[in-house]
Short mmCIF file of C-alpha atoms and ligand atoms in Angstrom, two decimals:
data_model
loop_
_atom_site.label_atom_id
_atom_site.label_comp_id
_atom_site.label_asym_id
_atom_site.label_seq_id
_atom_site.Cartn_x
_atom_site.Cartn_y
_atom_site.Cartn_z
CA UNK A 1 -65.32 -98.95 -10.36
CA UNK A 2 -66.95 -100.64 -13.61
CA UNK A 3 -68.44 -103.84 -12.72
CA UNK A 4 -70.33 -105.66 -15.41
CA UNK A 5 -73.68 -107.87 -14.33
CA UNK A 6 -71.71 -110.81 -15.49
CA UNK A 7 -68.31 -111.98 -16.72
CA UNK A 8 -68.15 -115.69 -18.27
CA UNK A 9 -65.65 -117.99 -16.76
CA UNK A 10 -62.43 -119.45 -18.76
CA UNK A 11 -60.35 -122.31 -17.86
CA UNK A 12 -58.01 -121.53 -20.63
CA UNK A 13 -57.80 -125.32 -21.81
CA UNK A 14 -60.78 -124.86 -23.84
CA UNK A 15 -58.43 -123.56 -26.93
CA UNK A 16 -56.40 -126.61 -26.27
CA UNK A 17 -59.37 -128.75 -26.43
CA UNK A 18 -60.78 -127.07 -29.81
CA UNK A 19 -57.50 -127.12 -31.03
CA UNK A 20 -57.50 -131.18 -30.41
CA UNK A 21 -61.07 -131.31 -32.52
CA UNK A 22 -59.41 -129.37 -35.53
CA UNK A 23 -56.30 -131.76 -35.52
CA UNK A 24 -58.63 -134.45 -35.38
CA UNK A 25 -60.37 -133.52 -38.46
CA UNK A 26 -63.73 -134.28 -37.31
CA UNK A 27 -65.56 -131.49 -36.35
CA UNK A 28 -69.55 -133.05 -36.77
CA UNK A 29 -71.72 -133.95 -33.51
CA UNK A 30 -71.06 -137.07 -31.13
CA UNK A 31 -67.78 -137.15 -31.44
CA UNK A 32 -64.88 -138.48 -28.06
CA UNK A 33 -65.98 -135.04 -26.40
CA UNK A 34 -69.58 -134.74 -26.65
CA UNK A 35 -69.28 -138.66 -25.38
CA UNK A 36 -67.38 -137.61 -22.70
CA UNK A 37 -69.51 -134.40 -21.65
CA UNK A 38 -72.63 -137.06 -21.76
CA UNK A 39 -70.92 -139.63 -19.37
CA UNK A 40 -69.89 -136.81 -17.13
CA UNK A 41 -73.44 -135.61 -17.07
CA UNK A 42 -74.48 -139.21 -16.57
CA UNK A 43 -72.09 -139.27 -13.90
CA UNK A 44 -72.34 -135.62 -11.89
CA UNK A 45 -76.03 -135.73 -12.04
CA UNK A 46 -77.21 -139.40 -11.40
CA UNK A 47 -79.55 -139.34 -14.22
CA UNK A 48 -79.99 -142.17 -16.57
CA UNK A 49 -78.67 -140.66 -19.76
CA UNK A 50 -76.96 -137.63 -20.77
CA UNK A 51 -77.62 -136.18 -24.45
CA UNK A 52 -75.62 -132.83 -25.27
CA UNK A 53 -77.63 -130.59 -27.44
CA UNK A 54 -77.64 -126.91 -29.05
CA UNK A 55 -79.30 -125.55 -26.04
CA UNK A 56 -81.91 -125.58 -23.05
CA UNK A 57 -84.33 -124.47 -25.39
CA UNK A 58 -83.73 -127.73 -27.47
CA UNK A 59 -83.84 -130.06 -24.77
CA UNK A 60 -87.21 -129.21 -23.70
CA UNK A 61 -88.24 -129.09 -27.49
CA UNK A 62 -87.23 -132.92 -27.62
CA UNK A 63 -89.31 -133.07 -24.16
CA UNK A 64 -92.18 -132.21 -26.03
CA UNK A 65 -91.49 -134.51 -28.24
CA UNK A 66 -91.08 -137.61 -26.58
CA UNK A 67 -94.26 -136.72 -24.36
CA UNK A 68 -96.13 -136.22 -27.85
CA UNK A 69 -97.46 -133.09 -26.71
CA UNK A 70 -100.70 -132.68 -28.88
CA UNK A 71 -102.46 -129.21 -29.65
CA UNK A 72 -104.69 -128.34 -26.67
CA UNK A 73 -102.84 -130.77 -24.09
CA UNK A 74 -102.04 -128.44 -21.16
CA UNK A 75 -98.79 -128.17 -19.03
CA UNK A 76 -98.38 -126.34 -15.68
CA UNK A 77 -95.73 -124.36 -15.28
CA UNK A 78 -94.59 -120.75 -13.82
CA UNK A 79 -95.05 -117.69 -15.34
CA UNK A 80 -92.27 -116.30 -13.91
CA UNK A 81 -89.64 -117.98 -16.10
CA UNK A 82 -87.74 -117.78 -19.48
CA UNK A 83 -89.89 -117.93 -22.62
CA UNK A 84 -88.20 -120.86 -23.85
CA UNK A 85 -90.11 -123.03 -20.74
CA UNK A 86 -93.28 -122.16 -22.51
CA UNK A 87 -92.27 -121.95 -26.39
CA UNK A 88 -91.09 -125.47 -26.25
CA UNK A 89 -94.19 -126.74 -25.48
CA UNK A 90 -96.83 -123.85 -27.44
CA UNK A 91 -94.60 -125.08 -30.98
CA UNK A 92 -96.35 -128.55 -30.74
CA UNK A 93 -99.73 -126.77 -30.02
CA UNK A 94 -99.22 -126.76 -26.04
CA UNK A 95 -101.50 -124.66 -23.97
CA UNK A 96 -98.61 -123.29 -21.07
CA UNK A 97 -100.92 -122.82 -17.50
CA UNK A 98 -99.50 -120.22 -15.72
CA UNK A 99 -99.62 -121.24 -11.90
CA UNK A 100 -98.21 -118.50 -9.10
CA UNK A 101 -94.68 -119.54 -7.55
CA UNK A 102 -93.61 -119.56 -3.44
CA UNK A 103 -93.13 -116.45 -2.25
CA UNK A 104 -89.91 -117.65 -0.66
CA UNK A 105 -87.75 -119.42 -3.33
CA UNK A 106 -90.00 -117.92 -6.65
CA UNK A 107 -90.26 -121.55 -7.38
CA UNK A 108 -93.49 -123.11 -9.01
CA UNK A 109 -95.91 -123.24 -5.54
CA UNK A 110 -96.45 -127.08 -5.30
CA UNK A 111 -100.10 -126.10 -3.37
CA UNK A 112 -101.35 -124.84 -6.05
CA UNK A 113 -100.61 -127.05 -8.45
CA UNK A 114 -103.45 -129.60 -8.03
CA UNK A 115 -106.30 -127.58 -8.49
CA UNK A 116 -104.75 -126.42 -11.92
CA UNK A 117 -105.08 -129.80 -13.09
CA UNK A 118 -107.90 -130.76 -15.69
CA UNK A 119 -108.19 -133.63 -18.04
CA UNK A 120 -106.38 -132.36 -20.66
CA UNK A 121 -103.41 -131.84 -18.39
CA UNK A 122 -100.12 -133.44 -19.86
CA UNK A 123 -97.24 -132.46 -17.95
CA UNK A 124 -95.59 -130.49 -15.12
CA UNK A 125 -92.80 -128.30 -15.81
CA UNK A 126 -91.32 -126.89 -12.48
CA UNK A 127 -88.42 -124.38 -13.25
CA UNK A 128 -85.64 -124.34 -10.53
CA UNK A 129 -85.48 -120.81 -10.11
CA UNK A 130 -81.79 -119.47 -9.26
CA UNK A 131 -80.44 -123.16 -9.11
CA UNK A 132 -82.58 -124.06 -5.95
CA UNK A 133 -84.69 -126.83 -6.34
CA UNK A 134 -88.38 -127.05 -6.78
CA UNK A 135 -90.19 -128.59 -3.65
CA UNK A 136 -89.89 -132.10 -5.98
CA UNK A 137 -90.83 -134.53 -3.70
CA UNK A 138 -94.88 -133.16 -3.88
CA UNK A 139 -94.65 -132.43 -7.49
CA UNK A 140 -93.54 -136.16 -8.08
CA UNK A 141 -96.69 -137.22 -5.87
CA UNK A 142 -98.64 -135.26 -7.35
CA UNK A 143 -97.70 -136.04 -11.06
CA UNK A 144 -97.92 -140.05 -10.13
CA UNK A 145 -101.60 -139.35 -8.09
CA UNK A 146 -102.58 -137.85 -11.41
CA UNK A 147 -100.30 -139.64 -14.38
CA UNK A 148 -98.78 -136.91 -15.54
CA UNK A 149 -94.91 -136.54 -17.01
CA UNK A 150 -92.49 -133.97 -15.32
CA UNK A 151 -90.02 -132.04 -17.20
CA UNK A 152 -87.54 -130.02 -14.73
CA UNK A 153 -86.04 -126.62 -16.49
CA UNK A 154 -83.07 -127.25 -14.83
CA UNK A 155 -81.26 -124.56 -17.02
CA UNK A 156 -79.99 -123.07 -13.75
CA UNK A 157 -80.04 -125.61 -11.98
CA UNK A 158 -76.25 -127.82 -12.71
CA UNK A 159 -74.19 -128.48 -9.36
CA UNK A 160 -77.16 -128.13 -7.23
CA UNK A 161 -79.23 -130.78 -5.52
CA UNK A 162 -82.63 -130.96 -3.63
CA UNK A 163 -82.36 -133.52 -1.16
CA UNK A 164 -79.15 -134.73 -2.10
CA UNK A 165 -80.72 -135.40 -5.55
CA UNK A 166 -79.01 -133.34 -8.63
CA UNK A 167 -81.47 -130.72 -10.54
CA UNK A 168 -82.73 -132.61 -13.72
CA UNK A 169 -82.17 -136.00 -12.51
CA UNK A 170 -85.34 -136.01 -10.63
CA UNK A 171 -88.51 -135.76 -13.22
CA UNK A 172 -89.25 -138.03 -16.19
CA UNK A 173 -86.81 -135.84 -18.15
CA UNK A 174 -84.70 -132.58 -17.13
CA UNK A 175 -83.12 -130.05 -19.34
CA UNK A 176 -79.96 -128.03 -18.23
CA UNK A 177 -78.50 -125.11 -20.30
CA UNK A 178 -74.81 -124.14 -21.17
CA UNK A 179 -75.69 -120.66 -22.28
CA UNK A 180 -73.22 -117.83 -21.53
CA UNK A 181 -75.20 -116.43 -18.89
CA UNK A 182 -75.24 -119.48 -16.88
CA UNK A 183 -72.77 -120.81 -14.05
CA UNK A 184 -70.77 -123.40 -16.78
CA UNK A 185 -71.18 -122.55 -20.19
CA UNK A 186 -70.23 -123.18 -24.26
CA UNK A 187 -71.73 -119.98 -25.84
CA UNK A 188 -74.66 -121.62 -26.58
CA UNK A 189 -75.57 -125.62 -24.96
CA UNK A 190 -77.22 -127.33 -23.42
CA UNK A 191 -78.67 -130.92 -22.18
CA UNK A 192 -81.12 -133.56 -21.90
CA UNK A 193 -81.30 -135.77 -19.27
CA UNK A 194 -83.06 -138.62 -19.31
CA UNK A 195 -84.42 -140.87 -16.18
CA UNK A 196 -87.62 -142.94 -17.38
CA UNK A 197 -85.70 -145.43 -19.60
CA UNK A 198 -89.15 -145.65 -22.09
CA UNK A 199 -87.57 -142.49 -23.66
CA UNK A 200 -83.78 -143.17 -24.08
CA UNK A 201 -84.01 -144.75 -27.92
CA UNK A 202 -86.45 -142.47 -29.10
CA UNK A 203 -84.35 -139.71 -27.61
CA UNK A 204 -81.62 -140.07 -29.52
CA UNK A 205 -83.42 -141.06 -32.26
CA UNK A 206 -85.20 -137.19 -32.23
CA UNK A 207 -82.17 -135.70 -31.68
CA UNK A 208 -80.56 -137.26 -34.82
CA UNK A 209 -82.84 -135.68 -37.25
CA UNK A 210 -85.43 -138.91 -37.02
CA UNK A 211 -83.12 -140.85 -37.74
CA UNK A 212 -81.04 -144.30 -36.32
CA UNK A 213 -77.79 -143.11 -36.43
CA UNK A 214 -76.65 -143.47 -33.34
CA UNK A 215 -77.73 -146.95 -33.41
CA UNK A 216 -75.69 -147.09 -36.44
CA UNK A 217 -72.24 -145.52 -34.99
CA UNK A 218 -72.38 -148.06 -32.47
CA UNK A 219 -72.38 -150.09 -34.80
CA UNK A 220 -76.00 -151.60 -33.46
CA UNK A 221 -77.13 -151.66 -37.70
CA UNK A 222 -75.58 -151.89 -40.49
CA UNK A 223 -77.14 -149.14 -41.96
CA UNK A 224 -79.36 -145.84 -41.32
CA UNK A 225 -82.26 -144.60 -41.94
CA UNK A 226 -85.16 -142.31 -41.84
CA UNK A 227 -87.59 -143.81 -38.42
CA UNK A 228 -89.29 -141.19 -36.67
CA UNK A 229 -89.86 -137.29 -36.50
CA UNK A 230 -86.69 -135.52 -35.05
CA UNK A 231 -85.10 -132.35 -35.41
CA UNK A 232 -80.99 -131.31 -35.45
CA UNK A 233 -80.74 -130.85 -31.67
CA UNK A 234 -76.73 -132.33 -31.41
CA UNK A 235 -74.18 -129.72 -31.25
CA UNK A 236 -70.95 -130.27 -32.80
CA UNK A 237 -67.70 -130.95 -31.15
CA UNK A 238 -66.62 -127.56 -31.25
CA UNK A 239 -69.32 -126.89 -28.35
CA UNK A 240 -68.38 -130.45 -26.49
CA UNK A 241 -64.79 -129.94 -26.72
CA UNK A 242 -65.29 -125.89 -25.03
CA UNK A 243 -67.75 -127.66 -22.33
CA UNK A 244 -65.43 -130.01 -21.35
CA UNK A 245 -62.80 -127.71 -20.33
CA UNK A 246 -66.00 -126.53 -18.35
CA UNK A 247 -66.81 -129.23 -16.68
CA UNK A 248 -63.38 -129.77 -15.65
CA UNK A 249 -63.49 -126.97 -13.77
CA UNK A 250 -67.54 -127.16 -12.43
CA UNK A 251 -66.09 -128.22 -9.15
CA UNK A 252 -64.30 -125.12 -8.63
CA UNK A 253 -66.36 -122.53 -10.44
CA UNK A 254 -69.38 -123.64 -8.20
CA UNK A 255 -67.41 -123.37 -5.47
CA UNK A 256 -66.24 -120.01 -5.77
CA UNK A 257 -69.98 -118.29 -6.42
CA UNK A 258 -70.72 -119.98 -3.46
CA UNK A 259 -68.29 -117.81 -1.68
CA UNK A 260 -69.02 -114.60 -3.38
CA UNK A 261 -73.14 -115.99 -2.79
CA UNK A 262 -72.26 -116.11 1.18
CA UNK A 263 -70.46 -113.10 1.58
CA UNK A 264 -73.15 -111.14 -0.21
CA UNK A 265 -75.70 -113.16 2.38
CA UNK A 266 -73.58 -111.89 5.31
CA UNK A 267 -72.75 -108.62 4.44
CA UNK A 268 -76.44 -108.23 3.63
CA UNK A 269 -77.49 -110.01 6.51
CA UNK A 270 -77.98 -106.06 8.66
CA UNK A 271 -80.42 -104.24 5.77
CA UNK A 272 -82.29 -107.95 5.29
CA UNK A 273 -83.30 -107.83 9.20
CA UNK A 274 -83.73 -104.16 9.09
CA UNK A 275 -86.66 -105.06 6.49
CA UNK A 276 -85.10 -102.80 3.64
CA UNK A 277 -84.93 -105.43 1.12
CA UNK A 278 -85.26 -109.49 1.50
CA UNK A 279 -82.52 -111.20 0.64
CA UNK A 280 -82.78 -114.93 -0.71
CA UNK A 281 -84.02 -118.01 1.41
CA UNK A 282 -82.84 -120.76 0.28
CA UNK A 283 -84.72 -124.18 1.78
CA UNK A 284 -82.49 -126.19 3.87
CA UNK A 285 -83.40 -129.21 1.21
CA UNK A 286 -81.36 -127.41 -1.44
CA UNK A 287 -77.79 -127.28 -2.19
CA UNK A 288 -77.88 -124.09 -4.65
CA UNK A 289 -75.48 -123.45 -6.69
CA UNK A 290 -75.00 -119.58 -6.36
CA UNK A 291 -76.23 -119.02 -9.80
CA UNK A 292 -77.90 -115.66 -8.73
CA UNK A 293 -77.56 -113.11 -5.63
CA UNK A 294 -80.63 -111.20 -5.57
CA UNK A 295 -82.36 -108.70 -3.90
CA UNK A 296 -86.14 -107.69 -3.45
CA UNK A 297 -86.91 -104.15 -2.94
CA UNK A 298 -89.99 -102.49 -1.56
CA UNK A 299 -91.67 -101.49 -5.11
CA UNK A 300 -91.18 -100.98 -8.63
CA UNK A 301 -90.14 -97.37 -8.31
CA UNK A 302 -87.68 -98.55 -5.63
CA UNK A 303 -85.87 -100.63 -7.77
CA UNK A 304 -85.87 -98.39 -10.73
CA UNK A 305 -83.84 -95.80 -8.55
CA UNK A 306 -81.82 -98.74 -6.87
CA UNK A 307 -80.35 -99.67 -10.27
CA UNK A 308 -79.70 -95.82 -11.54
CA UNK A 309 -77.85 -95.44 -8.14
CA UNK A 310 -75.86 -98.54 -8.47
CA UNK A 311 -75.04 -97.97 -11.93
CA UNK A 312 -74.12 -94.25 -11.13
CA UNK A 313 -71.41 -95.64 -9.08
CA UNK A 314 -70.38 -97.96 -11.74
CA UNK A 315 -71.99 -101.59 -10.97
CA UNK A 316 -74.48 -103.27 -12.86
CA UNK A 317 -77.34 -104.82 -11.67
CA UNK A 318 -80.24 -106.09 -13.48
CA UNK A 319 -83.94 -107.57 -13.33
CA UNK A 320 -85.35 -110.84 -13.94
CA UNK A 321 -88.25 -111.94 -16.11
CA UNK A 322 -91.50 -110.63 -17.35
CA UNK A 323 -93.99 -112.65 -16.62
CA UNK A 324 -94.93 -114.47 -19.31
CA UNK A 325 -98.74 -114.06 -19.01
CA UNK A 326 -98.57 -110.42 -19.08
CA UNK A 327 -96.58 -110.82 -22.27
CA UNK A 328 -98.30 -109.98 -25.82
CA UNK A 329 -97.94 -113.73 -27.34
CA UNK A 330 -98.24 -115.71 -23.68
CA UNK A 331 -101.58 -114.05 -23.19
CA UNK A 332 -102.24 -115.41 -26.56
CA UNK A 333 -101.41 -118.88 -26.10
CA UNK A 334 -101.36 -119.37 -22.30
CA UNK A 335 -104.23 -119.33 -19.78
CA UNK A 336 -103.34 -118.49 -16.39
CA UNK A 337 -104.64 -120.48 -12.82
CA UNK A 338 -105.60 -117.89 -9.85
CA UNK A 339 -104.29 -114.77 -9.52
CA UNK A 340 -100.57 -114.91 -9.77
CA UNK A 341 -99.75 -111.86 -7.53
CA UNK A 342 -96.91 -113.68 -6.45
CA UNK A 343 -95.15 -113.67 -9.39
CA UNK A 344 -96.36 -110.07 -10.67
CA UNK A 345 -95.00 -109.07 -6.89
CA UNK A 346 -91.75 -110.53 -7.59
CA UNK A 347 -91.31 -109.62 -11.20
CA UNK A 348 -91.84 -105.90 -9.92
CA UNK A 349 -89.25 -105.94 -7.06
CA UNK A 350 -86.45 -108.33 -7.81
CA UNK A 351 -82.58 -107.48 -8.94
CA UNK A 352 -79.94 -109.18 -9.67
CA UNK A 353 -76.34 -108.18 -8.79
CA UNK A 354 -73.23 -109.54 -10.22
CA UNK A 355 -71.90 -112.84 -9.70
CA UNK A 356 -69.16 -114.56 -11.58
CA UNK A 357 -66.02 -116.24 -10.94
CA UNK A 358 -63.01 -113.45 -10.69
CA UNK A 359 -65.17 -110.77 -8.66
CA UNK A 360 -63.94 -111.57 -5.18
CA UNK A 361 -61.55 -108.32 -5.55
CA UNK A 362 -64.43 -106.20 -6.38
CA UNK A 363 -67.01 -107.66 -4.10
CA UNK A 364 -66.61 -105.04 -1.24
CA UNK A 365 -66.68 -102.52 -3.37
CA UNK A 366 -69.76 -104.26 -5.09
CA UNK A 367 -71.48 -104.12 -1.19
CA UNK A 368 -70.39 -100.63 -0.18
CA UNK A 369 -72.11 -99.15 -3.07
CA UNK A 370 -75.15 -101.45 -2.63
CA UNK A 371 -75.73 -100.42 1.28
CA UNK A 372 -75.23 -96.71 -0.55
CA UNK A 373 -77.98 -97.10 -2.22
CA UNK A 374 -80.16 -98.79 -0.31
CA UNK A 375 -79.40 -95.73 2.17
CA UNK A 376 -82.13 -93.05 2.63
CA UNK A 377 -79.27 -90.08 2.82
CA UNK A 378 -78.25 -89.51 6.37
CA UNK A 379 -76.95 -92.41 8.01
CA UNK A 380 -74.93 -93.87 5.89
CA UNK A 381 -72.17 -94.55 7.76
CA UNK A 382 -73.47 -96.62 10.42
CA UNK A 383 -75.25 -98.94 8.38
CA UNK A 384 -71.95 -99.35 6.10
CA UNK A 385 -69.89 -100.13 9.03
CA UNK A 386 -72.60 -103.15 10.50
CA UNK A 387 -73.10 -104.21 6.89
CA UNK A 388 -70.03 -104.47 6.22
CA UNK A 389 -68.92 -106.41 9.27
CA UNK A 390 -67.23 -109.83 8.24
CA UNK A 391 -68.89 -112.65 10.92
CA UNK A 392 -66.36 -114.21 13.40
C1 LIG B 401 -81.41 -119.87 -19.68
C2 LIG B 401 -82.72 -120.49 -19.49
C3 LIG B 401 -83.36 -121.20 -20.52
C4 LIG B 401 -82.83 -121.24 -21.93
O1 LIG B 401 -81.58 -121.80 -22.04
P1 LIG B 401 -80.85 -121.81 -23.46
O2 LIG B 401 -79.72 -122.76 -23.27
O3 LIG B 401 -80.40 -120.41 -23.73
O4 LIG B 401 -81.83 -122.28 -24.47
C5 LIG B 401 -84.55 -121.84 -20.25
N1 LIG B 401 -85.12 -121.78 -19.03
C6 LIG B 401 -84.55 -121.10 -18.03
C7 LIG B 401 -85.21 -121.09 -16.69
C8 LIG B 401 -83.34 -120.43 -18.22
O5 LIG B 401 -82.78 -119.74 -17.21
#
């Protein structure tokens, strides 16, 4: 057996659709696809308006820019999270506070949110950890109570909903990413979405190098120019025209993790009550989108010898983040809020085994050699058999 950690997904029209962009000639940003990709968004998500862009990482760049993030302001967010959460916000002079997540879902702990709050408190960035949302209902109420913006890292978070709500389309502005790793993917992408309508024009205005072109293609001005700061954040249609065969298929792809996301729950279901690892719990609230299967085992040193054994019988499984403030440059720019041992708990004891569209042959085998090495050696057998019991 060799399983890989991940395999990214194919349709097979996206060569048809690239091969439509070079025909066409036109190979620059917002052209039919990216236009179609933002509608679809607009569409699948609910949100107000869709803008493609390079990446995750851009989209919450442009957050901090349309929430004129100013050096010292301070945004709350998780430590236990992907640097680009924090980096967005630190390159405009952001201070990122590091609040603990719940120890069920690894999500930014709404309770403790409140009393990380001081005046120079700007935003709220809750991450939706594994594509299950964020409890968003407080976090709104607590961001209105206190007038602060939300930005959802939704970069796991497409195809899932909290309360029958997509991921992104809830805060003042949500960011999803298209990034190889992810569930639906163009390389590199990723979007903006954007629900308070006071930041649509200047959104595409940043996103268009500062300037009015958009305005201009739509013929809105008869020429354009130079209006405000922006950066290059709008991918070409290269990227739009590979999405869209993506999103074609989101239906489908989401879907099918969800299958291969149950059957690891069931199959798991025997070691998770026999308190050998914990297996995810995902709040009834959430649809989740099966972006990650993972496992917590008992310490640091457990999971170090879970992964050898797995790997020794040819599967790879991997860890998660680590935690920004322990890292050299978010200890410089960060400041954390209590004591975090949530996340540093988490951090220590959480894998990740593989998930993608096309593993449903390899899944048992995938299981088997899990329960094998979860297995103090001796009674092996028994626990295989249970665990490997299909329901009904
Ligand atoms: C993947 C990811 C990002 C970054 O996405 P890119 O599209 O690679 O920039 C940001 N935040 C979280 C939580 C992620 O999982």
């Amino acid at each position: 057996m060799n399983v890989p950690f991940n395999r990214t997904f194919v349709s097979g029209r996206e060569i048809d659709y690239l091969a439509d962009v070079l025909r066409s000639g036109k190979i620059g940003g917002d052209g039919p696809f990216t236009a179609r990709c933002n509608s679809w968004l607009r569409e699948q998500t609910n949100c107000g308006k869709a803008l493609l862009t390079h990446s995750c990482t851009a989209a919450l760049e442009m957050a901090a820019l349309l929430l004129e993030i100013q050096p010292g302001d301070e945004v709350i967010m998780p430590s236990f999270t992907f640097v680009s959460t924090a980096n967005a916000f630190v390159l405009r002079g952001g201070v990122p506070v590091f609040v603990d997540v719940r120890p069920d879902t690894f999500n930014l702990d709404e309770a403790l949110i409140e009393a990380a709050i001081t005046p120079r408190t700007k935003a709220i960035v809750p991450v939706h950890y594994a594509g299950v949302g964020c409890e968003m209902d407080a976090i709104m109420a607590i961001a209105d109570r206190h007038g602060l913006f939300v930005v959802e890292d939704a970069a796991q978070g497409l195809m899932a909903t909290y309360k029958g709500r997509a991921l992104g389309s809830i805060g003042h502005l949500g960011c999803l990413s298209f990034h190889e790793t992810k569930n639906i993917v163009a390389g590199e992408g990723g979007a903006l979405l954007i629900n308070d309508p006071r930041f649509e024009k200047r959104a595409e205005i940043i996103r268009e190098k500062g300037t009015n072109r958009s305005q201009f293609l739509r013929g809105e001005v008869d020429k354009y120019t130079w209006t405000d700061v922006g950066s290059s954040y709008l991918p070409s249609e290269l990227i739009a025209a590979f999405l869209w065969a993506q999103f074609e298929e989101a239906e489908a792809i989401t879907r099918q993790r969800r299958s291969l996301w149950d059957r690891y729950h069931s199959a798991l279901a025997r070691v998770g009550e026999s308190g050998a690892v914990v297996l995810p719990r995902p709040p009834p609230t959430c649809a989740h989108n099966a972006h990650i299967y993972y496992l917590l085992l008992s310490n640091l040193d457990a999971r170090s010898a879970f992964i050898d054994r797995l790997r020794e019988r040819g599967v790879q499984s991997v860890f998660h983040y680590v935690p920004l403030h322990s890292s050299p440059f978010g200890k410089r720019t960060g400041r954390t809020h209590g004591t975090l041992s949530v996340t540093n708990d988490v951090a220590d004891r959480l894998v990740r085994l593989p998930l993608w569209v096309g593993l449903e042959a390899l899944q048992d085998g995938v299981i088997q050699a899990t329960l094998d090495a979860l297995r103090p050696a001796g009674s092996q057998a028994k626990v295989l058999e249970r665990g490997l019991a299909r329901p009904g």
